[in-house]
């Protein structure tokens, strides 16, 4: 998490009580004081060979494309060249997912980069409500059926492939 920029400090679990105690005693909101307090109990950790950190260049290369189709193509190319399990697994998961949900998700992620937390929560709420509403609930119900009810893992998505997902269909999730 630290290497990806999603966390600022790392402490071993046996130090967490000390961190908690130290932070509880602070009577400031000065970021530098908080940072130095966390750093007192920080531990260095180095990612092992299987860590995602060592794959960031390839992940960025594949997932920075504008469309889901381009992302899938890039992953297929990398899977053929690298012959790495994570790449093949990512590709498999994308191909199992609802084509409409993939396009909706990509758009949501891209829009979320430039939105405040409040705007993101509103967008996510709209998408959730629209996703289970009458005109769109087929994929939600089909995913539940295939994974949890019948457990056949063979959903019949509507539309069945990425090329049949229109921009209007994606737009409707954000209405």
GROMACS .gro file of N, CA and C in nm:
model
  525
    1UNK      N    1   0.083  -0.119   0.000
    1UNK     CA    2   0.000   0.000   0.000
    1UNK      C    3   0.088   0.126   0.000
    2UNK      N    4   0.198   0.120   0.075
    2UNK     CA    5   0.289   0.234   0.079
    2UNK      C    6   0.352   0.253  -0.058
    3UNK      N    7   0.398   0.145  -0.120
    3UNK     CA    8   0.463   0.153  -0.250
    3UNK      C    9   0.370   0.206  -0.358
    4UNK      N   10   0.240   0.181  -0.343
    4UNK     CA   11   0.142   0.229  -0.441
    4UNK      C   12   0.091   0.368  -0.410
    5UNK      N   13   0.132   0.424  -0.296
    5UNK     CA   14   0.088   0.558  -0.258
    5UNK      C   15  -0.048   0.561  -0.192
    6UNK      N   16  -0.098   0.445  -0.151
    6UNK     CA   17  -0.229   0.438  -0.087
    6UNK      C   18  -0.219   0.444   0.065
    7UNK      N   19  -0.098   0.436   0.117
    7UNK     CA   20  -0.073   0.449   0.260
    7UNK      C   21   0.055   0.531   0.277
    8UNK      N   22   0.069   0.593   0.392
    8UNK     CA   23   0.188   0.675   0.417
    8UNK      C   24   0.288   0.608   0.510
    9UNK      N   25   0.241   0.517   0.594
    9UNK     CA   26   0.328   0.451   0.691
    9UNK      C   27   0.290   0.305   0.704
   10UNK      N   28   0.389   0.226   0.750
   10UNK     CA   29   0.364   0.085   0.776
   10UNK      C   30   0.423   0.051   0.911
   11UNK      N   31   0.346  -0.017   0.992
   11UNK     CA   32   0.394  -0.065   1.122
   11UNK      C   33   0.354  -0.211   1.138
   12UNK      N   34   0.444  -0.286   1.196
   12UNK     CA   35   0.416  -0.426   1.225
   12UNK      C   36   0.302  -0.432   1.327
   13UNK      N   37   0.226  -0.538   1.324
   13UNK     CA   38   0.108  -0.548   1.411
   13UNK      C   39   0.144  -0.536   1.559
   14UNK      N   40   0.263  -0.583   1.598
   14UNK     CA   41   0.301  -0.574   1.739
   14UNK      C   42   0.327  -0.429   1.785
   15UNK      N   43   0.337  -0.336   1.689
   15UNK     CA   44   0.359  -0.195   1.723
   15UNK      C   45   0.230  -0.113   1.720
   16UNK      N   46   0.121  -0.171   1.678
   16UNK     CA   47  -0.003  -0.096   1.660
   16UNK      C   48  -0.056  -0.036   1.790
   17UNK      N   49  -0.041  -0.106   1.901
   17UNK     CA   50  -0.085  -0.050   2.028
   17UNK      C   51  -0.006   0.076   2.062
   18UNK      N   52   0.124   0.074   2.033
   18UNK     CA   53   0.208   0.192   2.058
   18UNK      C   54   0.167   0.309   1.968
   19UNK      N   55   0.138   0.278   1.842
   19UNK     CA   56   0.093   0.382   1.748
   19UNK      C   57  -0.038   0.441   1.797
   20UNK      N   58  -0.129   0.355   1.834
   20UNK     CA   59  -0.260   0.399   1.883
   20UNK      C   60  -0.245   0.488   2.006
   21UNK      N   61  -0.162   0.444   2.098
   21UNK     CA   62  -0.139   0.520   2.222
   21UNK      C   63  -0.077   0.657   2.192
   22UNK      N   64   0.020   0.659   2.103
   22UNK     CA   65   0.088   0.784   2.066
   22UNK      C   66  -0.009   0.881   1.999
   23UNK      N   67  -0.088   0.833   1.905
   23UNK     CA   68  -0.182   0.921   1.835
   23UNK      C   69  -0.292   0.971   1.928
   24UNK      N   70  -0.333   0.889   2.022
   24UNK     CA   71  -0.438   0.929   2.117
   24UNK      C   72  -0.392   1.044   2.206
   25UNK      N   73  -0.262   1.055   2.227
   25UNK     CA   74  -0.208   1.161   2.312
   25UNK      C   75  -0.186   1.293   2.239
   26UNK      N   76  -0.193   1.289   2.107
   26UNK     CA   77  -0.171   1.411   2.029
   26UNK      C   78  -0.288   1.508   2.045
   27UNK      N   79  -0.256   1.635   2.057
   27UNK     CA   80  -0.360   1.738   2.063
   27UNK      C   81  -0.333   1.841   1.954
   28UNK      N   82  -0.310   1.790   1.834
   28UNK     CA   83  -0.280   1.876   1.721
   28UNK      C   84  -0.336   1.814   1.594
   29UNK      N   85  -0.355   1.900   1.495
   29UNK     CA   86  -0.391   1.848   1.363
   29UNK      C   87  -0.281   1.885   1.263
   30UNK      N   88  -0.164   1.920   1.315
   30UNK     CA   89  -0.049   1.954   1.231
   30UNK      C   90   0.002   1.826   1.163
   31UNK      N   91  -0.006   1.820   1.031
   31UNK     CA   92   0.035   1.699   0.959
   31UNK      C   93   0.180   1.657   0.986
   32UNK      N   94   0.268   1.752   1.007
   32UNK     CA   95   0.409   1.716   1.030
   32UNK      C   96   0.427   1.648   1.165
   33UNK      N   97   0.351   1.689   1.265
   33UNK     CA   98   0.358   1.626   1.397
   33UNK      C   99   0.300   1.485   1.390
   34UNK      N  100   0.190   1.471   1.320
   34UNK     CA  101   0.128   1.339   1.304
   34UNK      C  102   0.223   1.248   1.226
   35UNK      N  103   0.283   1.300   1.119
   35UNK     CA  104   0.377   1.222   1.038
   35UNK      C  105   0.496   1.174   1.121
   36UNK      N  106   0.554   1.263   1.200
   36UNK     CA  107   0.670   1.223   1.280
   36UNK      C  108   0.630   1.123   1.388
   37UNK      N  109   0.509   1.135   1.441
   37UNK     CA  110   0.461   1.038   1.540
   37UNK      C  111   0.444   0.900   1.478
   38UNK      N  112   0.388   0.895   1.359
   38UNK     CA  113   0.373   0.768   1.289
   38UNK      C  114   0.508   0.709   1.251
   39UNK      N  115   0.599   0.797   1.210
   39UNK     CA  116   0.732   0.752   1.168
   39UNK      C  117   0.809   0.688   1.284
   40UNK      N  118   0.783   0.730   1.407
   40UNK     CA  119   0.849   0.673   1.525
   40UNK      C  120   0.831   0.521   1.531
   41UNK      N  121   0.715   0.474   1.490
   41UNK     CA  122   0.685   0.332   1.500
   41UNK      C  123   0.675   0.266   1.362
   42UNK      N  124   0.728   0.334   1.262
   42UNK     CA  125   0.723   0.281   1.127
   42UNK      C  126   0.825   0.170   1.106
   43UNK      N  127   0.791   0.076   1.024
   43UNK     CA  128   0.879  -0.035   0.989
   43UNK      C  129   0.900  -0.035   0.839
   44UNK      N  130   1.017  -0.075   0.796
   44UNK     CA  131   1.046  -0.088   0.654
   44UNK      C  132   1.007  -0.228   0.609
   45UNK      N  133   0.947  -0.233   0.495
   45UNK     CA  134   0.906  -0.361   0.437
   45UNK      C  135   0.941  -0.356   0.290
   46UNK      N  136   0.990  -0.466   0.238
   46UNK     CA  137   1.027  -0.473   0.098
   46UNK      C  138   0.937  -0.574   0.029
   47UNK      N  139   0.877  -0.534  -0.081
   47UNK     CA  140   0.786  -0.626  -0.152
   47UNK      C  141   0.861  -0.749  -0.204
   48UNK      N  142   0.796  -0.865  -0.192
   48UNK     CA  143   0.858  -0.986  -0.245
   48UNK      C  144   0.843  -0.991  -0.397
   49UNK      N  145   0.898  -1.096  -0.456
   49UNK     CA  146   0.901  -1.106  -0.601
   49UNK      C  147   0.763  -1.112  -0.666
   50UNK      N  148   0.663  -1.160  -0.592
   50UNK     CA  149   0.528  -1.174  -0.649
   50UNK      C  150   0.444  -1.048  -0.629
   51UNK      N  151   0.499  -0.946  -0.567
   51UNK     CA  152   0.424  -0.825  -0.538
   51UNK      C  153   0.380  -0.752  -0.665
   52UNK      N  154   0.264  -0.692  -0.656
   52UNK     CA  155   0.210  -0.611  -0.766
   52UNK      C  156   0.301  -0.494  -0.800
   53UNK      N  157   0.380  -0.451  -0.705
   53UNK     CA  158   0.471  -0.337  -0.726
   53UNK      C  159   0.565  -0.365  -0.843
   54UNK      N  160   0.603  -0.490  -0.860
   54UNK     CA  161   0.695  -0.526  -0.968
   54UNK      C  162   0.625  -0.536  -1.104
   55UNK      N  163   0.494  -0.521  -1.103
   55UNK     CA  164   0.417  -0.532  -1.227
   55UNK      C  165   0.353  -0.400  -1.268
   56UNK      N  166   0.379  -0.295  -1.196
   56UNK     CA  167   0.310  -0.168  -1.221
   56UNK      C  168   0.327  -0.116  -1.362
   57UNK      N  169   0.444  -0.130  -1.419
   57UNK     CA  170   0.466  -0.080  -1.556
   57UNK      C  171   0.374  -0.151  -1.655
   58UNK      N  172   0.362  -0.281  -1.644
   58UNK     CA  173   0.276  -0.358  -1.734
   58UNK      C  174   0.129  -0.327  -1.706
   59UNK      N  175   0.093  -0.317  -1.579
   59UNK     CA  176  -0.045  -0.284  -1.543
   59UNK      C  177  -0.083  -0.147  -1.598
   60UNK      N  178   0.003  -0.049  -1.579
   60UNK     CA  179  -0.023   0.085  -1.633
   60UNK      C  180  -0.033   0.081  -1.785
   61UNK      N  181   0.054   0.007  -1.847
   61UNK     CA  182   0.055  -0.005  -1.994
   61UNK      C  183  -0.078  -0.062  -2.044
   62UNK      N  184  -0.128  -0.164  -1.977
   62UNK     CA  185  -0.251  -0.230  -2.021
   62UNK      C  186  -0.377  -0.151  -1.985
   63UNK      N  187  -0.384  -0.103  -1.861
   63UNK     CA  188  -0.507  -0.043  -1.812
   63UNK      C  189  -0.518   0.107  -1.836
   64UNK      N  190  -0.420   0.166  -1.901
   64UNK     CA  191  -0.428   0.309  -1.929
   64UNK      C  192  -0.502   0.338  -2.060
   65UNK      N  193  -0.544   0.235  -2.129
   65UNK     CA  194  -0.616   0.254  -2.255
   65UNK      C  195  -0.754   0.313  -2.229
   66UNK      N  196  -0.812   0.371  -2.333
   66UNK     CA  197  -0.938   0.443  -2.320
   66UNK      C  198  -1.062   0.354  -2.317
   67UNK      N  199  -1.055   0.238  -2.379
   67UNK     CA  200  -1.174   0.153  -2.386
   67UNK      C  201  -1.145   0.015  -2.326
   68UNK      N  202  -1.250  -0.055  -2.289
   68UNK     CA  203  -1.236  -0.190  -2.236
   68UNK      C  204  -1.178  -0.281  -2.344
   69UNK      N  205  -1.221  -0.262  -2.468
   69UNK     CA  206  -1.170  -0.343  -2.578
   69UNK      C  207  -1.018  -0.327  -2.592
   70UNK      N  208  -0.969  -0.205  -2.581
   70UNK     CA  209  -0.825  -0.180  -2.591
   70UNK      C  210  -0.751  -0.241  -2.472
   71UNK      N  211  -0.812  -0.235  -2.356
   71UNK     CA  212  -0.751  -0.295  -2.236
   71UNK      C  213  -0.739  -0.446  -2.253
   72UNK      N  214  -0.846  -0.509  -2.301
   72UNK     CA  215  -0.845  -0.654  -2.324
   72UNK      C  216  -0.739  -0.690  -2.428
   73UNK      N  217  -0.732  -0.614  -2.537
   73UNK     CA  218  -0.630  -0.640  -2.640
   73UNK      C  219  -0.489  -0.629  -2.582
   74UNK      N  220  -0.466  -0.527  -2.502
   74UNK     CA  221  -0.334  -0.507  -2.443
   74UNK      C  222  -0.299  -0.621  -2.348
   75UNK      N  223  -0.397  -0.666  -2.269
   75UNK     CA  224  -0.374  -0.778  -2.178
   75UNK      C  225  -0.346  -0.907  -2.255
   76UNK      N  226  -0.419  -0.927  -2.365
   76UNK     CA  227  -0.395  -1.046  -2.447
   76UNK      C  228  -0.253  -1.045  -2.502
   77UNK      N  229  -0.209  -0.931  -2.548
   77UNK     CA  230  -0.073  -0.917  -2.601
   77UNK      C  231   0.031  -0.944  -2.492
   78UNK      N  232   0.011  -0.885  -2.375
   78UNK     CA  233   0.104  -0.906  -2.265
   78UNK      C  234   0.102  -1.051  -2.216
   79UNK      N  235  -0.015  -1.112  -2.211
   79UNK     CA  236  -0.027  -1.251  -2.166
   79UNK      C  237   0.051  -1.343  -2.261
   80UNK      N  238   0.044  -1.315  -2.390
   80UNK     CA  239   0.116  -1.396  -2.487
   80UNK      C  240   0.267  -1.378  -2.473
   81UNK      N  241   0.309  -1.256  -2.445
   81UNK     CA  242   0.453  -1.228  -2.434
   81UNK      C  243   0.512  -1.272  -2.300
   82UNK      N  244   0.442  -1.242  -2.192
   82UNK     CA  245   0.498  -1.262  -2.059
   82UNK      C  246   0.475  -1.401  -2.002
   83UNK      N  247   0.365  -1.462  -2.041
   83UNK     CA  248   0.327  -1.592  -1.988
   83UNK      C  249   0.327  -1.592  -1.834
   84UNK      N  250   0.265  -1.486  -1.777
   84UNK     CA  251   0.255  -1.475  -1.631
   84UNK      C  252   0.111  -1.500  -1.589
   85UNK      N  253   0.097  -1.571  -1.479
   85UNK     CA  254  -0.034  -1.613  -1.432
   85UNK      C  255  -0.127  -1.496  -1.401
   86UNK      N  256  -0.076  -1.389  -1.341
   86UNK     CA  257  -0.161  -1.276  -1.304
   86UNK      C  258  -0.225  -1.213  -1.427
   87UNK      N  259  -0.151  -1.207  -1.536
   87UNK     CA  260  -0.201  -1.146  -1.659
   87UNK      C  261  -0.312  -1.234  -1.720
   88UNK      N  262  -0.289  -1.362  -1.723
   88UNK     CA  263  -0.388  -1.456  -1.774
   88UNK      C  264  -0.514  -1.455  -1.688
   89UNK      N  265  -0.495  -1.449  -1.556
   89UNK     CA  266  -0.608  -1.447  -1.464
   89UNK      C  267  -0.690  -1.317  -1.479
   90UNK      N  268  -0.621  -1.204  -1.492
   90UNK     CA  269  -0.691  -1.076  -1.512
   90UNK      C  270  -0.774  -1.081  -1.639
   91UNK      N  271  -0.717  -1.132  -1.743
   91UNK     CA  272  -0.787  -1.144  -1.871
   91UNK      C  273  -0.908  -1.237  -1.859
   92UNK      N  274  -0.891  -1.347  -1.790
   92UNK     CA  275  -1.001  -1.442  -1.769
   92UNK      C  276  -1.116  -1.374  -1.694
   93UNK      N  277  -1.083  -1.301  -1.588
   93UNK     CA  278  -1.185  -1.232  -1.508
   93UNK      C  279  -1.260  -1.128  -1.591
   94UNK      N  280  -1.189  -1.053  -1.672
   94UNK     CA  281  -1.255  -0.954  -1.757
   94UNK      C  282  -1.350  -1.020  -1.857
   95UNK      N  283  -1.309  -1.132  -1.911
   95UNK     CA  284  -1.392  -1.201  -2.010
   95UNK      C  285  -1.513  -1.269  -1.947
   96UNK      N  286  -1.508  -1.297  -1.817
   96UNK     CA  287  -1.621  -1.356  -1.747
   96UNK      C  288  -1.725  -1.252  -1.706
   97UNK      N  289  -1.684  -1.129  -1.696
   97UNK     CA  290  -1.770  -1.023  -1.643
   97UNK      C  291  -1.872  -0.974  -1.746
   98UNK      N  292  -1.974  -0.909  -1.696
   98UNK     CA  293  -2.075  -0.848  -1.782
   98UNK      C  294  -2.011  -0.740  -1.868
   99UNK      N  295  -2.025  -0.749  -2.000
   99UNK     CA  296  -1.969  -0.647  -2.088
   99UNK      C  297  -2.019  -0.506  -2.054
  100UNK      N  298  -2.147  -0.495  -2.024
  100UNK     CA  299  -2.203  -0.365  -1.988
  100UNK      C  300  -2.142  -0.315  -1.856
  101UNK      N  301  -2.132  -0.402  -1.758
  101UNK     CA  302  -2.073  -0.363  -1.629
  101UNK      C  303  -1.928  -0.321  -1.644
  102UNK      N  304  -1.854  -0.386  -1.732
  102UNK     CA  305  -1.715  -0.347  -1.755
  102UNK      C  306  -1.705  -0.204  -1.808
  103UNK      N  307  -1.790  -0.172  -1.904
  103UNK     CA  308  -1.786  -0.037  -1.961
  103UNK      C  309  -1.835   0.068  -1.862
  104UNK      N  310  -1.936   0.034  -1.785
  104UNK     CA  311  -1.986   0.125  -1.683
  104UNK      C  312  -1.878   0.147  -1.577
  105UNK      N  313  -1.813   0.041  -1.535
  105UNK     CA  314  -1.708   0.050  -1.432
  105UNK      C  315  -1.590   0.134  -1.480
  106UNK      N  316  -1.547   0.112  -1.602
  106UNK     CA  317  -1.434   0.190  -1.655
  106UNK      C  318  -1.468   0.338  -1.658
  107UNK      N  319  -1.586   0.369  -1.706
  107UNK     CA  320  -1.627   0.510  -1.709
  107UNK      C  321  -1.634   0.568  -1.568
  108UNK      N  322  -1.687   0.494  -1.474
  108UNK     CA  323  -1.698   0.541  -1.337
  108UNK      C  324  -1.561   0.569  -1.277
  109UNK      N  325  -1.468   0.479  -1.299
  109UNK     CA  326  -1.332   0.497  -1.248
  109UNK      C  327  -1.268   0.621  -1.310
  110UNK      N  328  -1.285   0.636  -1.439
  110UNK     CA  329  -1.224   0.751  -1.507
  110UNK      C  330  -1.287   0.883  -1.462
  111UNK      N  331  -1.418   0.885  -1.444
  111UNK     CA  332  -1.484   1.007  -1.397
  111UNK      C  333  -1.447   1.038  -1.253
  112UNK      N  334  -1.433   0.935  -1.172
  112UNK     CA  335  -1.405   0.952  -1.031
  112UNK      C  336  -1.272   1.019  -1.002
  113UNK      N  337  -1.179   1.010  -1.095
  113UNK     CA  338  -1.048   1.074  -1.077
  113UNK      C  339  -1.060   1.224  -1.057
  114UNK      N  340  -1.161   1.284  -1.115
  114UNK     CA  341  -1.173   1.430  -1.116
  114UNK      C  342  -1.288   1.479  -1.030
  115UNK      N  343  -1.344   1.393  -0.948
  115UNK     CA  344  -1.459   1.430  -0.868
  115UNK      C  345  -1.424   1.434  -0.719
  116UNK      N  346  -1.501   1.512  -0.647
  116UNK     CA  347  -1.488   1.515  -0.502
  116UNK      C  348  -1.549   1.387  -0.446
  117UNK      N  349  -1.526   1.362  -0.318
  117UNK     CA  350  -1.586   1.245  -0.255
  117UNK      C  351  -1.738   1.251  -0.264
  118UNK      N  352  -1.796   1.368  -0.238
  118UNK     CA  353  -1.942   1.382  -0.247
  118UNK      C  354  -1.992   1.348  -0.387
  119UNK      N  355  -1.923   1.397  -0.489
  119UNK     CA  356  -1.964   1.369  -0.627
  119UNK      C  357  -1.951   1.219  -0.658
  120UNK      N  358  -1.846   1.158  -0.607
  120UNK     CA  359  -1.827   1.013  -0.629
  120UNK      C  360  -1.939   0.933  -0.563
  121UNK      N  361  -1.976   0.972  -0.443
  121UNK     CA  362  -2.082   0.900  -0.372
  121UNK      C  363  -2.216   0.914  -0.444
  122UNK      N  364  -2.244   1.032  -0.496
  122UNK     CA  365  -2.368   1.053  -0.573
  122UNK      C  366  -2.365   0.967  -0.699
  123UNK      N  367  -2.252   0.967  -0.770
  123UNK     CA  368  -2.239   0.888  -0.892
  123UNK      C  369  -2.256   0.740  -0.861
  124UNK      N  370  -2.191   0.690  -0.758
  124UNK     CA  371  -2.201   0.549  -0.721
  124UNK      C  372  -2.344   0.512  -0.680
  125UNK      N  373  -2.411   0.601  -0.610
  125UNK     CA  374  -2.550   0.576  -0.570
  125UNK      C  375  -2.638   0.564  -0.694
  126UNK      N  376  -2.623   0.659  -0.786
  126UNK     CA  377  -2.703   0.653  -0.910
  126UNK      C  378  -2.678   0.524  -0.986
  127UNK      N  379  -2.551   0.489  -0.998
  127UNK     CA  380  -2.517   0.366  -1.071
  127UNK      C  381  -2.579   0.244  -1.004
  128UNK      N  382  -2.572   0.240  -0.872
  128UNK     CA  383  -2.627   0.126  -0.798
  128UNK      C  384  -2.777   0.115  -0.816
  129UNK      N  385  -2.846   0.227  -0.801
  129UNK     CA  386  -2.992   0.227  -0.817
  129UNK      C  387  -3.029   0.189  -0.960
  130UNK      N  388  -2.960   0.249  -1.058
  130UNK     CA  389  -2.990   0.216  -1.197
  130UNK      C  390  -2.957   0.071  -1.228
  131UNK      N  391  -2.851   0.018  -1.166
  131UNK     CA  392  -2.810  -0.120  -1.191
  131UNK      C  393  -2.910  -0.223  -1.145
  132UNK      N  394  -2.991  -0.188  -1.047
  132UNK     CA  395  -3.093  -0.284  -1.000
  132UNK      C  396  -3.234  -0.243  -1.041
  133UNK      N  397  -3.246  -0.139  -1.122
  133UNK     CA  398  -3.376  -0.093  -1.170
  133UNK      C  399  -3.421  -0.176  -1.289
  134UNK      N  400  -3.549  -0.172  -1.314
  134UNK     CA  401  -3.615  -0.255  -1.415
  134UNK      C  402  -3.542  -0.264  -1.550
  135UNK      N  403  -3.507  -0.153  -1.613
  135UNK     CA  404  -3.448  -0.169  -1.746
  135UNK      C  405  -3.309  -0.233  -1.745
  136UNK      N  406  -3.241  -0.233  -1.631
  136UNK     CA  407  -3.102  -0.276  -1.630
  136UNK      C  408  -3.074  -0.397  -1.542
  137UNK      N  409  -3.172  -0.444  -1.467
  137UNK     CA  410  -3.141  -0.541  -1.365
  137UNK      C  411  -3.107  -0.681  -1.417
  138UNK      N  412  -3.122  -0.703  -1.547
  138UNK     CA  413  -3.095  -0.836  -1.603
  138UNK      C  414  -2.955  -0.885  -1.567
  139UNK      N  415  -2.853  -0.804  -1.591
  139UNK     CA  416  -2.716  -0.849  -1.565
  139UNK      C  417  -2.692  -0.874  -1.416
  140UNK      N  418  -2.750  -0.790  -1.331
  140UNK     CA  419  -2.734  -0.811  -1.188
  140UNK      C  420  -2.795  -0.946  -1.148
  141UNK      N  421  -2.919  -0.968  -1.191
  141UNK     CA  422  -2.988  -1.094  -1.158
  141UNK      C  423  -2.917  -1.214  -1.220
  142UNK      N  424  -2.869  -1.198  -1.341
  142UNK     CA  425  -2.801  -1.308  -1.410
  142UNK      C  426  -2.669  -1.342  -1.341
  143UNK      N  427  -2.597  -1.241  -1.297
  143UNK     CA  428  -2.473  -1.265  -1.224
  143UNK      C  429  -2.498  -1.338  -1.094
  144UNK      N  430  -2.601  -1.298  -1.022
  144UNK     CA  431  -2.637  -1.365  -0.896
  144UNK      C  432  -2.679  -1.509  -0.925
  145UNK      N  433  -2.761  -1.526  -1.028
  145UNK     CA  434  -2.805  -1.661  -1.064
  145UNK      C  435  -2.687  -1.753  -1.095
  146UNK      N  436  -2.597  -1.705  -1.181
  146UNK     CA  437  -2.486  -1.789  -1.228
  146UNK      C  438  -2.383  -1.818  -1.118
  147UNK      N  439  -2.363  -1.724  -1.029
  147UNK     CA  440  -2.259  -1.741  -0.927
  147UNK      C  441  -2.313  -1.801  -0.797
  148UNK      N  442  -2.434  -1.758  -0.755
  148UNK     CA  443  -2.482  -1.795  -0.622
  148UNK      C  444  -2.599  -1.894  -0.620
  149UNK      N  445  -2.687  -1.886  -0.719
  149UNK     CA  446  -2.807  -1.971  -0.716
  149UNK      C  447  -2.778  -2.104  -0.785
  150UNK      N  448  -2.763  -2.102  -0.916
  150UNK     CA  449  -2.737  -2.225  -0.990
  150UNK      C  450  -2.591  -2.268  -0.982
  151UNK      N  451  -2.504  -2.173  -0.958
  151UNK     CA  452  -2.360  -2.197  -0.946
  151UNK      C  453  -2.302  -2.263  -1.070
  152UNK      N  454  -2.360  -2.232  -1.186
  152UNK     CA  455  -2.308  -2.287  -1.310
  152UNK      C  456  -2.196  -2.201  -1.370
  153UNK      N  457  -2.176  -2.082  -1.315
  153UNK     CA  458  -2.072  -1.990  -1.360
  153UNK      C  459  -2.080  -1.963  -1.510
  154UNK      N  460  -2.203  -1.966  -1.563
  154UNK     CA  461  -2.223  -1.944  -1.706
  154UNK      C  462  -2.332  -1.839  -1.727
  155UNK      N  463  -2.305  -1.715  -1.690
  155UNK     CA  464  -2.407  -1.611  -1.707
  155UNK      C  465  -2.433  -1.582  -1.855
  156UNK      N  466  -2.555  -1.544  -1.883
  156UNK     CA  467  -2.593  -1.504  -2.018
  156UNK      C  468  -2.617  -1.353  -2.014
  157UNK      N  469  -2.510  -1.279  -2.044
  157UNK     CA  470  -2.515  -1.134  -2.033
  157UNK      C  471  -2.598  -1.072  -2.145
  158UNK      N  472  -2.654  -0.958  -2.118
  158UNK     CA  473  -2.731  -0.884  -2.218
  158UNK      C  474  -2.689  -0.737  -2.212
  159UNK      N  475  -2.616  -0.693  -2.309
  159UNK     CA  476  -2.569  -0.758  -2.431
  159UNK      C  477  -2.457  -0.859  -2.402
  160UNK      N  478  -2.439  -0.956  -2.494
  160UNK     CA  479  -2.348  -1.066  -2.469
  160UNK      C  480  -2.199  -1.037  -2.490
  161UNK      N  481  -2.168  -0.927  -2.559
  161UNK     CA  482  -2.027  -0.897  -2.589
  161UNK      C  483  -2.004  -0.746  -2.588
  162UNK      N  484  -1.879  -0.709  -2.568
  162UNK     CA  485  -1.843  -0.567  -2.559
  162UNK      C  486  -1.887  -0.486  -2.680
  163UNK      N  487  -1.876  -0.543  -2.798
  163UNK     CA  488  -1.909  -0.468  -2.919
  163UNK      C  489  -2.058  -0.433  -2.931
  164UNK      N  490  -2.141  -0.497  -2.851
  164UNK     CA  491  -2.284  -0.469  -2.854
  164UNK      C  492  -2.329  -0.369  -2.747
  165UNK      N  493  -2.236  -0.323  -2.666
  165UNK     CA  494  -2.268  -0.225  -2.561
  165UNK      C  495  -2.257  -0.086  -2.622
  166UNK      N  496  -2.371  -0.016  -2.626
  166UNK     CA  497  -2.372   0.118  -2.684
  166UNK      C  498  -2.338   0.224  -2.579
  167UNK      N  499  -2.301   0.339  -2.626
  167UNK     CA  500  -2.272   0.452  -2.536
  167UNK      C  501  -2.399   0.493  -2.461
  168UNK      N  502  -2.514   0.482  -2.526
  168UNK     CA  503  -2.641   0.514  -2.460
  168UNK      C  504  -2.668   0.422  -2.343
  169UNK      N  505  -2.634   0.295  -2.358
  169UNK     CA  506  -2.653   0.200  -2.248
  169UNK      C  507  -2.568   0.239  -2.128
  170UNK      N  508  -2.445   0.276  -2.154
  170UNK     CA  509  -2.355   0.318  -2.046
  170UNK      C  510  -2.405   0.448  -1.984
  171UNK      N  511  -2.444   0.543  -2.068
  171UNK     CA  512  -2.495   0.672  -2.019
  171UNK      C  513  -2.611   0.655  -1.925
  172UNK      N  514  -2.696   0.557  -1.954
  172UNK     CA  515  -2.818   0.539  -1.873
  172UNK      C  516  -2.787   0.502  -1.728
  173UNK      N  517  -2.674   0.442  -1.703
  173UNK     CA  518  -2.636   0.409  -1.566
  173UNK      C  519  -2.601   0.533  -1.484
  174UNK      N  520  -2.566   0.638  -1.554
  174UNK     CA  521  -2.523   0.762  -1.487
  174UNK      C  522  -2.632   0.867  -1.482
  175UNK      N  523  -2.751   0.833  -1.534
  175UNK     CA  524  -2.862   0.929  -1.540
  175UNK      C  525  -2.921   0.953  -1.402
   0.00000   0.00000   0.00000
